[in-house]
């Protein structure tokens, strides 16, 4: 864990750089983060029966659903993945595809083309919080997480910010749809603006009428409202499959990596 | 490439064992196949700009679509992945999830519960063919591939065969829906039976009426026919997202890995 803590420090330096400067991210750690024996724990002991590589792939492909915490034996693996260069590289390739899709669109001139962005682990990164709380291995603590949200300290995901800026230049408007509650509108808005998301067509937060409803139901309903209002959803990006499944999903969806938590 | 050829020989020994004996697969190569520098070519030279890890993740999450060949710089990476233990492990974890889902079902007693299986890279493995033709790096050659299909030599994917057997024991019937054409019905049926898929409710091959239609359109239509006939699709498994997207997808879908080709 000592190594992880050093990396964590490096991460903070990196994210502060990015958050303040909006500069293209240059990874500090350039070595591959996939350990030759990713099943190994911190002491190098072999954990039988679970390949963390397989686990992460199953998560990212929606084969593993409704899980509440990452496997204890994969904490170091997920930590290395998130803090190393692979997470950045994986995100950048997704964004490259999203950009290629956007550039190939025939954008309407009447300003009705929109791109839907999720917020947590899509527009904003809560990695500083998760790095401090076991990368998803601890039970979700709403109080603690909301305290973090209130700090408005979440950096932008560098690749997503690039996509955001390119879309605006292409004449595509941006709509954020987040599972964060209405009560976090001001902090969320401030945080978004502080890291470079300076404008949007709509910022949709989860109202009390969706209390107890799944993310798929809530987000589908909100996208339907947008389409009924005359918007065309030309793209849709999120880190959870619940951002991308359901109805009114848009012309194309893009799944960013997130091996730290699951929202159904 | 010399290393790959030795592995290829080992593969054939392994697949013959599995095909003949229907025994649980014991990987011969137990080391992790994720190279520390997976961007390296066979000579160890660094290929700028593409992480093959990121490329594969983007493929498996449907972020990269409509591609025709794997990147030249990732041939060795994909080869190592497919022939090493990781592909098997990844597949086994998917099957574990599918099995858990099946066991939690309240299976109907009237025999109307079915599970939809794709065939290529799901029930049957064409890995011997792809290992001999660059793991998806060569342009698709229909003549050559059809010659391979006619040999009826495709082994079962060991994990999928386990799922198949468990489903039958649970009272869930199996329907195969494949993109293979009607003209390959006999060879496909023989190949399936020879490797252990001895019975099925229906074997649906692509009729000429779907000529020019996408896999999503064809497979959705066939699943709809099944549901109209009174069947309930309790599970759906394939290696392509086009097996799992569209309409009438079933209670839950499972995506097996396939970094070798894309079918839209």
mmCIF file with all atom_site columns, N, CA and C in Angstrom, chain A residues 44-72:
data_model
loop_
_atom_site.group_PDB
_atom_site.id
_atom_site.type_symbol
_atom_site.label_atom_id
_atom_site.label_alt_id
_atom_site.label_comp_id
_atom_site.label_asym_id
_atom_site.label_entity_id
_atom_site.label_seq_id
_atom_site.pdbx_PDB_ins_code
_atom_site.Cartn_x
_atom_site.Cartn_y
_atom_site.Cartn_z
_atom_site.occupancy
_atom_site.B_iso_or_equiv
_atom_site.pdbx_formal_charge
_atom_site.auth_seq_id
_atom_site.auth_comp_id
_atom_site.auth_asym_id
_atom_site.auth_atom_id
_atom_site.pdbx_PDB_model_num
ATOM 1  N N  . UNK A 1 44 ? 2.046   -10.154 -2.672  1.00 0.00 ? 44 UNK A N  1
ATOM 2  C CA . UNK A 1 44 ? 2.432   -11.047 -3.752  1.00 0.00 ? 44 UNK A CA 1
ATOM 3  C C  . UNK A 1 44 ? 1.833   -12.441 -3.616  1.00 0.00 ? 44 UNK A C  1
ATOM 4  N N  . UNK A 1 45 ? 0.967   -12.623 -2.614  1.00 0.00 ? 45 UNK A N  1
ATOM 5  C CA . UNK A 1 45 ? 0.392   -13.953 -2.422  1.00 0.00 ? 45 UNK A CA 1
ATOM 6  C C  . UNK A 1 45 ? -0.701  -14.205 -3.456  1.00 0.00 ? 45 UNK A C  1
ATOM 7  N N  . UNK A 1 46 ? -0.760  -15.422 -3.939  1.00 0.00 ? 46 UNK A N  1
ATOM 8  C CA . UNK A 1 46 ? -1.680  -15.793 -4.999  1.00 0.00 ? 46 UNK A CA 1
ATOM 9  C C  . UNK A 1 46 ? -3.089  -15.984 -4.429  1.00 0.00 ? 46 UNK A C  1
ATOM 10 N N  . UNK A 1 47 ? -4.058  -15.329 -5.003  1.00 0.00 ? 47 UNK A N  1
ATOM 11 C CA . UNK A 1 47 ? -5.444  -15.503 -4.580  1.00 0.00 ? 47 UNK A CA 1
ATOM 12 C C  . UNK A 1 47 ? -6.131  -16.408 -5.584  1.00 0.00 ? 47 UNK A C  1
ATOM 13 N N  . UNK A 1 48 ? -6.510  -17.551 -5.143  1.00 0.00 ? 48 UNK A N  1
ATOM 14 C CA . UNK A 1 48 ? -7.081  -18.564 -6.030  1.00 0.00 ? 48 UNK A CA 1
ATOM 15 C C  . UNK A 1 48 ? -8.452  -18.130 -6.567  1.00 0.00 ? 48 UNK A C  1
ATOM 16 N N  . UNK A 1 49 ? -8.706  -18.488 -7.781  1.00 0.00 ? 49 UNK A N  1
ATOM 17 C CA . UNK A 1 49 ? -10.079 -18.499 -8.264  1.00 0.00 ? 49 UNK A CA 1
ATOM 18 C C  . UNK A 1 49 ? -10.598 -17.243 -8.915  1.00 0.00 ? 49 UNK A C  1
ATOM 19 N N  . UNK A 1 50 ? -9.902  -16.134 -8.809  1.00 0.00 ? 50 UNK A N  1
ATOM 20 C CA . UNK A 1 50 ? -10.428 -14.945 -9.457  1.00 0.00 ? 50 UNK A CA 1
ATOM 21 C C  . UNK A 1 50 ? -9.309  -14.202 -10.178 1.00 0.00 ? 50 UNK A C  1
ATOM 22 N N  . UNK A 1 51 ? -9.490  -14.039 -11.470 1.00 0.00 ? 51 UNK A N  1
ATOM 23 C CA . UNK A 1 51 ? -8.596  -13.172 -12.222 1.00 0.00 ? 51 UNK A CA 1
ATOM 24 C C  . UNK A 1 51 ? -9.215  -11.782 -12.204 1.00 0.00 ? 51 UNK A C  1
ATOM 25 N N  . UNK A 1 52 ? -8.453  -10.814 -11.698 1.00 0.00 ? 52 UNK A N  1
ATOM 26 C CA . UNK A 1 52 ? -9.001  -9.450  -11.656 1.00 0.00 ? 52 UNK A CA 1
ATOM 27 C C  . UNK A 1 52 ? -9.172  -8.880  -13.058 1.00 0.00 ? 52 UNK A C  1
ATOM 28 N N  . UNK A 1 53 ? -8.381  -9.368  -14.000 1.00 0.00 ? 53 UNK A N  1
ATOM 29 C CA . UNK A 1 53 ? -8.568  -8.966  -15.399 1.00 0.00 ? 53 UNK A CA 1
ATOM 30 C C  . UNK A 1 53 ? -9.937  -9.426  -15.886 1.00 0.00 ? 53 UNK A C  1
ATOM 31 N N  . UNK A 1 54 ? -10.269 -10.672 -15.595 1.00 0.00 ? 54 UNK A N  1
ATOM 32 C CA . UNK A 1 54 ? -11.572 -11.209 -16.003 1.00 0.00 ? 54 UNK A CA 1
ATOM 33 C C  . UNK A 1 54 ? -12.698 -10.468 -15.295 1.00 0.00 ? 54 UNK A C  1
ATOM 34 N N  . UNK A 1 55 ? -12.490 -10.175 -14.029 1.00 0.00 ? 55 UNK A N  1
ATOM 35 C CA . UNK A 1 55 ? -13.505 -9.487  -13.249 1.00 0.00 ? 55 UNK A CA 1
ATOM 36 C C  . UNK A 1 55 ? -13.801 -8.105  -13.861 1.00 0.00 ? 55 UNK A C  1
ATOM 37 N N  . UNK A 1 56 ? -12.724 -7.373  -14.161 1.00 0.00 ? 56 UNK A N  1
ATOM 38 C CA . UNK A 1 56 ? -12.921 -6.030  -14.724 1.00 0.00 ? 56 UNK A CA 1
ATOM 39 C C  . UNK A 1 56 ? -13.601 -6.101  -16.091 1.00 0.00 ? 56 UNK A C  1
ATOM 40 N N  . UNK A 1 57 ? -13.196 -7.059  -16.919 1.00 0.00 ? 57 UNK A N  1
ATOM 41 C CA . UNK A 1 57 ? -13.831 -7.192  -18.236 1.00 0.00 ? 57 UNK A CA 1
ATOM 42 C C  . UNK A 1 57 ? -15.319 -7.502  -18.077 1.00 0.00 ? 57 UNK A C  1
ATOM 43 N N  . UNK A 1 58 ? -15.642 -8.382  -17.133 1.00 0.00 ? 58 UNK A N  1
ATOM 44 C CA . UNK A 1 58 ? -17.046 -8.746  -16.910 1.00 0.00 ? 58 UNK A CA 1
ATOM 45 C C  . UNK A 1 58 ? -17.850 -7.538  -16.423 1.00 0.00 ? 58 UNK A C  1
ATOM 46 N N  . UNK A 1 59 ? -17.223 -6.687  -15.622 1.00 0.00 ? 59 UNK A N  1
ATOM 47 C CA . UNK A 1 59 ? -17.888 -5.461  -15.166 1.00 0.00 ? 59 UNK A CA 1
ATOM 48 C C  . UNK A 1 59 ? -18.131 -4.524  -16.345 1.00 0.00 ? 59 UNK A C  1
ATOM 49 N N  . UNK A 1 60 ? -17.098 -4.314  -17.144 1.00 0.00 ? 60 UNK A N  1
ATOM 50 C CA . UNK A 1 60 ? -17.193 -3.333  -18.232 1.00 0.00 ? 60 UNK A CA 1
ATOM 51 C C  . UNK A 1 60 ? -18.144 -3.774  -19.345 1.00 0.00 ? 60 UNK A C  1
ATOM 52 N N  . UNK A 1 61 ? -18.372 -5.085  -19.461 1.00 0.00 ? 61 UNK A N  1
ATOM 53 C CA . UNK A 1 61 ? -19.268 -5.590  -20.499 1.00 0.00 ? 61 UNK A CA 1
ATOM 54 C C  . UNK A 1 61 ? -20.674 -5.877  -19.977 1.00 0.00 ? 61 UNK A C  1
ATOM 55 N N  . UNK A 1 62 ? -20.932 -5.469  -18.723 1.00 0.00 ? 62 UNK A N  1
ATOM 56 C CA . UNK A 1 62 ? -22.259 -5.624  -18.123 1.00 0.00 ? 62 UNK A CA 1
ATOM 57 C C  . UNK A 1 62 ? -22.635 -7.084  -17.874 1.00 0.00 ? 62 UNK A C  1
ATOM 58 N N  . UNK A 1 63 ? -21.640 -7.957  -17.808 1.00 0.00 ? 63 UNK A N  1
ATOM 59 C CA . UNK A 1 63 ? -21.923 -9.345  -17.438 1.00 0.00 ? 63 UNK A CA 1
ATOM 60 C C  . UNK A 1 63 ? -22.057 -9.485  -15.931 1.00 0.00 ? 63 UNK A C  1
ATOM 61 N N  . UNK A 1 64 ? -21.308 -8.705  -15.214 1.00 0.00 ? 64 UNK A N  1
ATOM 62 C CA . UNK A 1 64 ? -21.412 -8.665  -13.751 1.00 0.00 ? 64 UNK A CA 1
ATOM 63 C C  . UNK A 1 64 ? -22.281 -7.469  -13.384 1.00 0.00 ? 64 UNK A C  1
ATOM 64 N N  . UNK A 1 65 ? -23.422 -7.723  -12.789 1.00 0.00 ? 65 UNK A N  1
ATOM 65 C CA . UNK A 1 65 ? -24.328 -6.623  -12.453 1.00 0.00 ? 65 UNK A CA 1
ATOM 66 C C  . UNK A 1 65 ? -24.669 -6.658  -10.963 1.00 0.00 ? 65 UNK A C  1
ATOM 67 N N  . UNK A 1 66 ? -25.234 -5.555  -10.495 1.00 0.00 ? 66 UNK A N  1
ATOM 68 C CA . UNK A 1 66 ? -25.770 -5.461  -9.135  1.00 0.00 ? 66 UNK A CA 1
ATOM 69 C C  . UNK A 1 66 ? -24.753 -5.790  -8.051  1.00 0.00 ? 66 UNK A C  1
ATOM 70 N N  . UNK A 1 67 ? -23.467 -5.548  -8.314  1.00 0.00 ? 67 UNK A N  1
ATOM 71 C CA . UNK A 1 67 ? -22.456 -5.778  -7.278  1.00 0.00 ? 67 UNK A CA 1
ATOM 72 C C  . UNK A 1 67 ? -22.318 -4.503  -6.447  1.00 0.00 ? 67 UNK A C  1
ATOM 73 N N  . UNK A 1 68 ? -21.933 -4.695  -5.190  1.00 0.00 ? 68 UNK A N  1
ATOM 74 C CA . UNK A 1 68 ? -21.903 -3.545  -4.285  1.00 0.00 ? 68 UNK A CA 1
ATOM 75 C C  . UNK A 1 68 ? -20.491 -3.087  -3.956  1.00 0.00 ? 68 UNK A C  1
ATOM 76 N N  . UNK A 1 69 ? -19.529 -4.006  -3.981  1.00 0.00 ? 69 UNK A N  1
ATOM 77 C CA . UNK A 1 69 ? -18.154 -3.633  -3.679  1.00 0.00 ? 69 UNK A CA 1
ATOM 78 C C  . UNK A 1 69 ? -17.217 -4.433  -4.580  1.00 0.00 ? 69 UNK A C  1
ATOM 79 N N  . UNK A 1 70 ? -16.043 -3.882  -4.864  1.00 0.00 ? 70 UNK A N  1
ATOM 80 C CA . UNK A 1 70 ? -15.086 -4.646  -5.660  1.00 0.00 ? 70 UNK A CA 1
ATOM 81 C C  . UNK A 1 70 ? -14.517 -5.772  -4.790  1.00 0.00 ? 70 UNK A C  1
ATOM 82 N N  . UNK A 1 71 ? -14.061 -6.875  -5.403  1.00 0.00 ? 71 UNK A N  1
ATOM 83 C CA . UNK A 1 71 ? -13.499 -7.973  -4.606  1.00 0.00 ? 71 UNK A CA 1
ATOM 84 C C  . UNK A 1 71 ? -12.267 -7.503  -3.827  1.00 0.00 ? 71 UNK A C  1
ATOM 85 N N  . UNK A 1 72 ? -12.175 -7.927  -2.604  1.00 0.00 ? 72 UNK A N  1
ATOM 86 C CA . UNK A 1 72 ? -11.032 -7.538  -1.762  1.00 0.00 ? 72 UNK A CA 1
ATOM 87 C C  . UNK A 1 72 ? -9.706  -7.872  -2.445  1.00 0.00 ? 72 UNK A C  1
#
